[in-house]
PDB file of C-alpha atoms in Angstrom:
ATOM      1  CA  UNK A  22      12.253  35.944 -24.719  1.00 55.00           C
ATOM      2  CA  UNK A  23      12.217  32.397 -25.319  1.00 67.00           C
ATOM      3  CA  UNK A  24      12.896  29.946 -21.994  1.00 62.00           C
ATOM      4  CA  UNK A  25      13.687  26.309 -21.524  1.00 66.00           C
ATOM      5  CA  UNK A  26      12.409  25.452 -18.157  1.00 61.00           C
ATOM      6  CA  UNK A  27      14.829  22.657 -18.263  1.00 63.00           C
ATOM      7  CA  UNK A  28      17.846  24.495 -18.539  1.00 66.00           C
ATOM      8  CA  UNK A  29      17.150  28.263 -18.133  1.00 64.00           C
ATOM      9  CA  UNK A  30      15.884  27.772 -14.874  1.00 62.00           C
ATOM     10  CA  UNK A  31      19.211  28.393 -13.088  1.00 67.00           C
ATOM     11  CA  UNK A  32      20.359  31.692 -14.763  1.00 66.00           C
ATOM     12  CA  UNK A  33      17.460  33.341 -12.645  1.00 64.00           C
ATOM     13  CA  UNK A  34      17.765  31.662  -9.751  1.00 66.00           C
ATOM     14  CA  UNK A  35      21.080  32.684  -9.728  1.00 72.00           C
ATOM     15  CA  UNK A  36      20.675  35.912 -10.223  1.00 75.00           C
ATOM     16  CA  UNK A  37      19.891  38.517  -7.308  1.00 83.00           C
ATOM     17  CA  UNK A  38      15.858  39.639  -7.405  1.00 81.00           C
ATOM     18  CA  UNK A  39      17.457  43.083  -7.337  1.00 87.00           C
ATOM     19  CA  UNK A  40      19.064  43.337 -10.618  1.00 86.00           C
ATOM     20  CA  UNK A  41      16.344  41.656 -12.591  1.00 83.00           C
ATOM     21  CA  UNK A  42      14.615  43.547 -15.204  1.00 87.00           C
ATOM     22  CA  UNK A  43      10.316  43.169 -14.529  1.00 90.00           C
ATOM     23  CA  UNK A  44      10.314  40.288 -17.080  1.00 86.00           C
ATOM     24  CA  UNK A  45      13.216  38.454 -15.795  1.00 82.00           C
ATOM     25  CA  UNK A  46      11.361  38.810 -12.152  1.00 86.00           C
ATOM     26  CA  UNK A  47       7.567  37.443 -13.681  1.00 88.00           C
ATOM     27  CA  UNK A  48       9.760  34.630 -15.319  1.00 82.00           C
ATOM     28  CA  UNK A  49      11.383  33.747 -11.065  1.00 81.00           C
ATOM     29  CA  UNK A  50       8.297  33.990 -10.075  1.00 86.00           C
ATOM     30  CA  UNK A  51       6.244  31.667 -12.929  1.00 87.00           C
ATOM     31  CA  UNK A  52       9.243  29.194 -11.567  1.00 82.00           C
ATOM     32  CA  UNK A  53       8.529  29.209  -7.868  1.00 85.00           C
ATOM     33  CA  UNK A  54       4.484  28.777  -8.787  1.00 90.00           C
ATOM     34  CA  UNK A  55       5.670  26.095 -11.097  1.00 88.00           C
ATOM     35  CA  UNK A  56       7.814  24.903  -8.308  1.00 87.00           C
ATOM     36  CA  UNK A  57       5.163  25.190  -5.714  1.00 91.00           C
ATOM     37  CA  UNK A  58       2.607  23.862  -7.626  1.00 93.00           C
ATOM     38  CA  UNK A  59       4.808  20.210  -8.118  1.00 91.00           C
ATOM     39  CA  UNK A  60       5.501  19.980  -4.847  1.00 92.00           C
ATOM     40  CA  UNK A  61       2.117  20.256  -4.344  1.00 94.00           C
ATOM     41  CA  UNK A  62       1.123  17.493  -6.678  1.00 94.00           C
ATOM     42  CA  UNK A  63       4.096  15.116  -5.719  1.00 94.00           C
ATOM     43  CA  UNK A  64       2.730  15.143  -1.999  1.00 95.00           C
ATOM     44  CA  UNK A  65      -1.330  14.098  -3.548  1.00 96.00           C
ATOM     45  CA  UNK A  66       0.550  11.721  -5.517  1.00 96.00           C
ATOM     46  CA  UNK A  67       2.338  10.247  -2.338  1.00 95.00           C
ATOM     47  CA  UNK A  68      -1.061  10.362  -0.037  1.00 95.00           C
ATOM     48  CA  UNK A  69      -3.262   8.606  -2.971  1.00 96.00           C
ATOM     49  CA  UNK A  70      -0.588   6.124  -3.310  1.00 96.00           C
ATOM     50  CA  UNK A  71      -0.325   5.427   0.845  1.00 95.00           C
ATOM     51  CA  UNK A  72      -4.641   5.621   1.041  1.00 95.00           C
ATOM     52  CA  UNK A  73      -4.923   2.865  -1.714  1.00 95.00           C
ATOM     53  CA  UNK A  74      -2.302   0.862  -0.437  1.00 93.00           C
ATOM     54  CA  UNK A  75      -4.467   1.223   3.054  1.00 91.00           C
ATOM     55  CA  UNK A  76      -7.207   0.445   1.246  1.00 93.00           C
ATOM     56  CA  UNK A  77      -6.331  -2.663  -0.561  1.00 93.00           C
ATOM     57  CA  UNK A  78      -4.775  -4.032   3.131  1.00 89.00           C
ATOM     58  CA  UNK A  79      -8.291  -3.427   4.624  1.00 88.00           C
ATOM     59  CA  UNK A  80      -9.976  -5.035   1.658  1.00 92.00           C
ATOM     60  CA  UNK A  81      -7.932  -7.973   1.756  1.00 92.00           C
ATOM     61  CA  UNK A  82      -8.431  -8.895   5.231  1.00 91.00           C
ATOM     62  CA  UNK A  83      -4.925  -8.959   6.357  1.00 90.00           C
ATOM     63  CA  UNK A  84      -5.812  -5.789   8.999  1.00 88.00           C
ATOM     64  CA  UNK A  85      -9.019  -8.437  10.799  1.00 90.00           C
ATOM     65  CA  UNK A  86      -6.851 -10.982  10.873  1.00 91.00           C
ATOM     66  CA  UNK A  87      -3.731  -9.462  12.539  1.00 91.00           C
ATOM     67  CA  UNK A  88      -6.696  -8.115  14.705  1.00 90.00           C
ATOM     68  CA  UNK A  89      -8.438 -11.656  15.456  1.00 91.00           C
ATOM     69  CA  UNK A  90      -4.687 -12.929  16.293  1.00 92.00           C
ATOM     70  CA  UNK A  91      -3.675 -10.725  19.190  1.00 91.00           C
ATOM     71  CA  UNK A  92      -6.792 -10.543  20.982  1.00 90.00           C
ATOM     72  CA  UNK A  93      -6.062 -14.054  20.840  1.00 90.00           C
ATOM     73  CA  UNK A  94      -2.645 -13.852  21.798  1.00 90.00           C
ATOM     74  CA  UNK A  95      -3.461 -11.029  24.477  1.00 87.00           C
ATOM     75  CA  UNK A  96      -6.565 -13.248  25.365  1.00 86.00           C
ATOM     76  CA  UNK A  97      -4.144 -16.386  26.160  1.00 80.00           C
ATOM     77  CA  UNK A  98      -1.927 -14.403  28.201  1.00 74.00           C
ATOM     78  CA  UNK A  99      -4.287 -13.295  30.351  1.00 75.00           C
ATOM     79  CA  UNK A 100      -5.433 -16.760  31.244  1.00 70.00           C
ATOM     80  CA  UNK A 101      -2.033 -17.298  32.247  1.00 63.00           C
TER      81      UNK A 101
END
């Protein structure tokens, strides 16, 4: 049984779990690991790419000196 996971995809997801033969069933369920298993990878993807970008702010400084300016800011008011 040869299968596109491109396009073949859809005839067992259509299909009701019940009327599958035991191959057609190992092939839904290679597609929900595979399925699983990108989500999976799309959310490490999308937490490296927010800890770097936290990173690099840090690095650069920008996170002291939004610091340094509203204790500043805070500080003034105060003596008001």
């Amino acid at each position: 049984m040869n299968f596109n996971p491109l396009r073949d995809h859809e005839r067992f997801l259509e299909k009701d779990p019940k009327d599958m033969s035991l191959s057609e069933l190992r092939m839904l369920l290679k597609i929900k690991r595979m399925d699983l298993e990108l989500g999976w990878v799309e959310m490490q993807a999308k937490l490296n790419f927010w800890q770097r970008l936290g990173r690099s702010v840090r690095q650069s400084g920008i996170v002291d000196k939004i610091q340094d300016s509203l204790q500043n800011y805070l500080g003034k008011k105060e003596q008001l």
